PDB file of C-alpha atoms in Angstrom:
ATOM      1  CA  UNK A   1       7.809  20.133 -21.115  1.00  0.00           C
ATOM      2  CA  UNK A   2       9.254  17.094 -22.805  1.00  0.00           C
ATOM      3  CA  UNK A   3       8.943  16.863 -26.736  1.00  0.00           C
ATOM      4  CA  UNK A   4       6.593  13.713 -27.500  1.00  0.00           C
ATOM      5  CA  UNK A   5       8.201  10.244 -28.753  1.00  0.00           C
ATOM      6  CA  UNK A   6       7.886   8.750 -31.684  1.00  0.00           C
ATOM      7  CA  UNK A   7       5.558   6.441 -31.510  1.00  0.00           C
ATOM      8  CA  UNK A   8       4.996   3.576 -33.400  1.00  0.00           C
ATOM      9  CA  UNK A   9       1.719   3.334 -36.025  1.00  0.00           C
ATOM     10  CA  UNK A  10       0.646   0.700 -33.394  1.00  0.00           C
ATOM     11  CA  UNK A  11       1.077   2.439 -30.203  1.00  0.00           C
ATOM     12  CA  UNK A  12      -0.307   5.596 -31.331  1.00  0.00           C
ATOM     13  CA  UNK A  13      -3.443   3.771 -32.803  1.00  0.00           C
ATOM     14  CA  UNK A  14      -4.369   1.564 -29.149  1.00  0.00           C
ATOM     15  CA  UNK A  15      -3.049   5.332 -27.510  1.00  0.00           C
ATOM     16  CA  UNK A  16      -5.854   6.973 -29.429  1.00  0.00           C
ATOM     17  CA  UNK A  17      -8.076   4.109 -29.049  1.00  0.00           C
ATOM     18  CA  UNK A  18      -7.007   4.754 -25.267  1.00  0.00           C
ATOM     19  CA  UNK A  19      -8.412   7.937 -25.579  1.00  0.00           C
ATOM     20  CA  UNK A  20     -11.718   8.035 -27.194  1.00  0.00           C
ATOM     21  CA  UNK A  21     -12.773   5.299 -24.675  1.00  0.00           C
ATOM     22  CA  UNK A  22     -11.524   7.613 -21.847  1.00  0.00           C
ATOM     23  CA  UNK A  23     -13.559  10.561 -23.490  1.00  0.00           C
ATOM     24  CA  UNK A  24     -17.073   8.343 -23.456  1.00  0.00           C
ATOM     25  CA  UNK A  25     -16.797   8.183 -20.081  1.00  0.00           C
ATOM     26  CA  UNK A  26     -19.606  10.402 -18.071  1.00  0.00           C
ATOM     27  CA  UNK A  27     -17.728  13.548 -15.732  1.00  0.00           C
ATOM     28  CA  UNK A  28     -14.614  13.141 -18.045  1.00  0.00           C
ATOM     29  CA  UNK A  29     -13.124  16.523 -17.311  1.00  0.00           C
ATOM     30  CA  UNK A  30      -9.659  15.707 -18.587  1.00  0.00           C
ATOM     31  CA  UNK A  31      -6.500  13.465 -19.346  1.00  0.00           C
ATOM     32  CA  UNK A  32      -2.697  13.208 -19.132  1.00  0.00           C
ATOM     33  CA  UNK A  33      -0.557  10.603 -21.156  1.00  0.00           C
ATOM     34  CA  UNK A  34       2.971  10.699 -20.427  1.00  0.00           C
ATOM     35  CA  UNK A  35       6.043   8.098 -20.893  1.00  0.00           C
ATOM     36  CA  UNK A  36       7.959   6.879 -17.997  1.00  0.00           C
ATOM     37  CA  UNK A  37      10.757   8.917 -19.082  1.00  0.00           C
ATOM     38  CA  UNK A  38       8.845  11.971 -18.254  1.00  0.00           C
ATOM     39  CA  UNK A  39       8.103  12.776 -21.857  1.00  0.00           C
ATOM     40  CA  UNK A  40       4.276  14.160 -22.495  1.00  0.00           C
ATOM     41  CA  UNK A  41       2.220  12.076 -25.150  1.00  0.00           C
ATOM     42  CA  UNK A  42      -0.910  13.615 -24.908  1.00  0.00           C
ATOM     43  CA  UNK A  43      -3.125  15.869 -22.698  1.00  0.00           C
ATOM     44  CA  UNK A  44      -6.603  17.427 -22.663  1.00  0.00           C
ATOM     45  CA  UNK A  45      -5.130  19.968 -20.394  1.00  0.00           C
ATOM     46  CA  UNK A  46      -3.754  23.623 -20.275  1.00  0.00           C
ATOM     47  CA  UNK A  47      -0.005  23.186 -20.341  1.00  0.00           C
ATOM     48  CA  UNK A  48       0.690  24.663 -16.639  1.00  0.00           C
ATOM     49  CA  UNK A  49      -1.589  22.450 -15.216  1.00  0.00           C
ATOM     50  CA  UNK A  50      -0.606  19.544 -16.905  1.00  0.00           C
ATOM     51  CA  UNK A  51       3.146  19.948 -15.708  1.00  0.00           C
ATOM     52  CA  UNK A  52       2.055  20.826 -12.021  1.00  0.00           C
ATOM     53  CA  UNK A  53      -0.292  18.006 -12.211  1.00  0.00           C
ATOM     54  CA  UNK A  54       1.910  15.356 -13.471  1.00  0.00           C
ATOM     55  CA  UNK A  55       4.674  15.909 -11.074  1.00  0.00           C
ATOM     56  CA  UNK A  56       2.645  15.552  -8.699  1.00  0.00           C
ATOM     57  CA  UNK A  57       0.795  12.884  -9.206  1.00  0.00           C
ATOM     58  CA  UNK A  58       4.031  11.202 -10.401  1.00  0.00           C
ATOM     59  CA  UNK A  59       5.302  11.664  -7.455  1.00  0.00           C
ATOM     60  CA  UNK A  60       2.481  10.202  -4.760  1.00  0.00           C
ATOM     61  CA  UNK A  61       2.388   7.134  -7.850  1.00  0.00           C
ATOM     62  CA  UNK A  62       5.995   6.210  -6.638  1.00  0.00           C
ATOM     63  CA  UNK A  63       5.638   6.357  -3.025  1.00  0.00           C
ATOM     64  CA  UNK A  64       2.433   4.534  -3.382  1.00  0.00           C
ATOM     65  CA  UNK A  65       4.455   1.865  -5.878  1.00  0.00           C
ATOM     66  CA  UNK A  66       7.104   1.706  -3.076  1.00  0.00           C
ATOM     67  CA  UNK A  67       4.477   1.450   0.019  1.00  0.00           C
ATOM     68  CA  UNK A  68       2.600  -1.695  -1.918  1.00  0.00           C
ATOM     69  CA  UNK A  69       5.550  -3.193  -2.390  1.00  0.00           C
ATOM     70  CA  UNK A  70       7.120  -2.993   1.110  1.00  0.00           C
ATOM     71  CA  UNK A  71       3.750  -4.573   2.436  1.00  0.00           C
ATOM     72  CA  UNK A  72       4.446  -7.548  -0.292  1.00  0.00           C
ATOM     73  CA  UNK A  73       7.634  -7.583  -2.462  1.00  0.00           C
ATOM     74  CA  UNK A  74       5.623  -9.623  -5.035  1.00  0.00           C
ATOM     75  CA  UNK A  75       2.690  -6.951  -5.570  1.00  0.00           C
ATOM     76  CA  UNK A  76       2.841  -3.978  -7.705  1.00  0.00           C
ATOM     77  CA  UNK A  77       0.294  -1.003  -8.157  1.00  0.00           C
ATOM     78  CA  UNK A  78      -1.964  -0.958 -10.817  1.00  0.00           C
ATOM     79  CA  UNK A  79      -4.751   1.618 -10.235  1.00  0.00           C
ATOM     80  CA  UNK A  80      -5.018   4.539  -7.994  1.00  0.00           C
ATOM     81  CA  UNK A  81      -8.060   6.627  -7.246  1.00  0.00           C
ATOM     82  CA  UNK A  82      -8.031   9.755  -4.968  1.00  0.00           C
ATOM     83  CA  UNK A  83     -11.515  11.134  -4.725  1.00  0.00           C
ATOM     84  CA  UNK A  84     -11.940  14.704  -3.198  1.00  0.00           C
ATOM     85  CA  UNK A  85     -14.696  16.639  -2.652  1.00  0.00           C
ATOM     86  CA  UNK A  86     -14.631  18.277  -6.096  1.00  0.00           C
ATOM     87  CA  UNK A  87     -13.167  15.472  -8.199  1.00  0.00           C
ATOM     88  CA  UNK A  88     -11.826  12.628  -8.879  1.00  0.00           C
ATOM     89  CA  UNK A  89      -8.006  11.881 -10.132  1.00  0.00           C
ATOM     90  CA  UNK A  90      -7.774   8.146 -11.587  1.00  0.00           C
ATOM     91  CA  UNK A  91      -3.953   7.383 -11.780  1.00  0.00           C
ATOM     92  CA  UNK A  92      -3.156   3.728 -13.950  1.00  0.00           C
ATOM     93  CA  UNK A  93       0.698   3.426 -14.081  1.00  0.00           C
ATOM     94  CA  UNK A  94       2.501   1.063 -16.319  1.00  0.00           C
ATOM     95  CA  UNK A  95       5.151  -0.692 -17.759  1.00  0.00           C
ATOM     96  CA  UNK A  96       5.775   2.290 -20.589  1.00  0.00           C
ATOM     97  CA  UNK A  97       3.160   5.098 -19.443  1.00  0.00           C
ATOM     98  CA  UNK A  98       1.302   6.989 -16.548  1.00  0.00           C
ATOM     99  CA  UNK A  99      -2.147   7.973 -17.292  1.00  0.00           C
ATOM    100  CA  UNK A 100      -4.183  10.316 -15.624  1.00  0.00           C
ATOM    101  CA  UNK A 101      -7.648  11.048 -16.044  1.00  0.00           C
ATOM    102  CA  UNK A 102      -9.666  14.404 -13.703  1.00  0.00           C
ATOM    103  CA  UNK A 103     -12.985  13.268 -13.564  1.00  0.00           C
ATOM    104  CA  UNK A 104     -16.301  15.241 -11.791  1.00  0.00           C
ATOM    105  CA  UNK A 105     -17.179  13.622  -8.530  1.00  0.00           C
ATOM    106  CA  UNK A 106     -20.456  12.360  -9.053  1.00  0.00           C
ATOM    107  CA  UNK A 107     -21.467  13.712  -5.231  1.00  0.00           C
ATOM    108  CA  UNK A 108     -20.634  17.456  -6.477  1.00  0.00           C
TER     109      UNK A 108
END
């Protein structure tokens, strides 16, 4: 795993201001922060899982970046929500960071 950036004062207040409105959130089970460059930020998770997890999810973010914008070369991915029948993985990539939250599937 990646050793965190340095972040500025700024970023690392709205990151943690990120976080505690992440944590309010009812089923919360967990969260990944990581930069672009594949460094990790932050994470409510056991390491091994949070490796596994993000390459994955990395991963299926891309192809999903690349299938939106083969439909419409002017449209870009912003949210991504795979529900299963256990949870919930919320996926919001961005300019700087890919954020991943596990959430409890309200059905379960």
């Amino acid at each position: 795993m990646s050793s965190a950036p340095t972040l500025a004062s700024s970023q690392q207040a709205e990151i943690e201001e990120t976080i505690k409105r992440i944590q309010t959130h009812k089923g919360v089970q967990g969260f990944i922060l990581t930069s672009n460059d594949g460094s990790f930020v932050r994470s409510t998770i056991d390491n091994s899982t949070t490796m596994s997890l993000t390459g994955l999810i990395r991963t299926l973010s891309d192809k999903a970046k690349s299938c939106v914008r083969d439909l419409d070369p002017q449209n870009d991915l912003t949210f991504l929500r795979i529900r299963t029948k256990k949870q919930e993985i919320l996926v919001a990539p961005d300019k700087d960071y890919l954020t991943i939250v596990l959430q409890a599937n309200e059905q379960t």
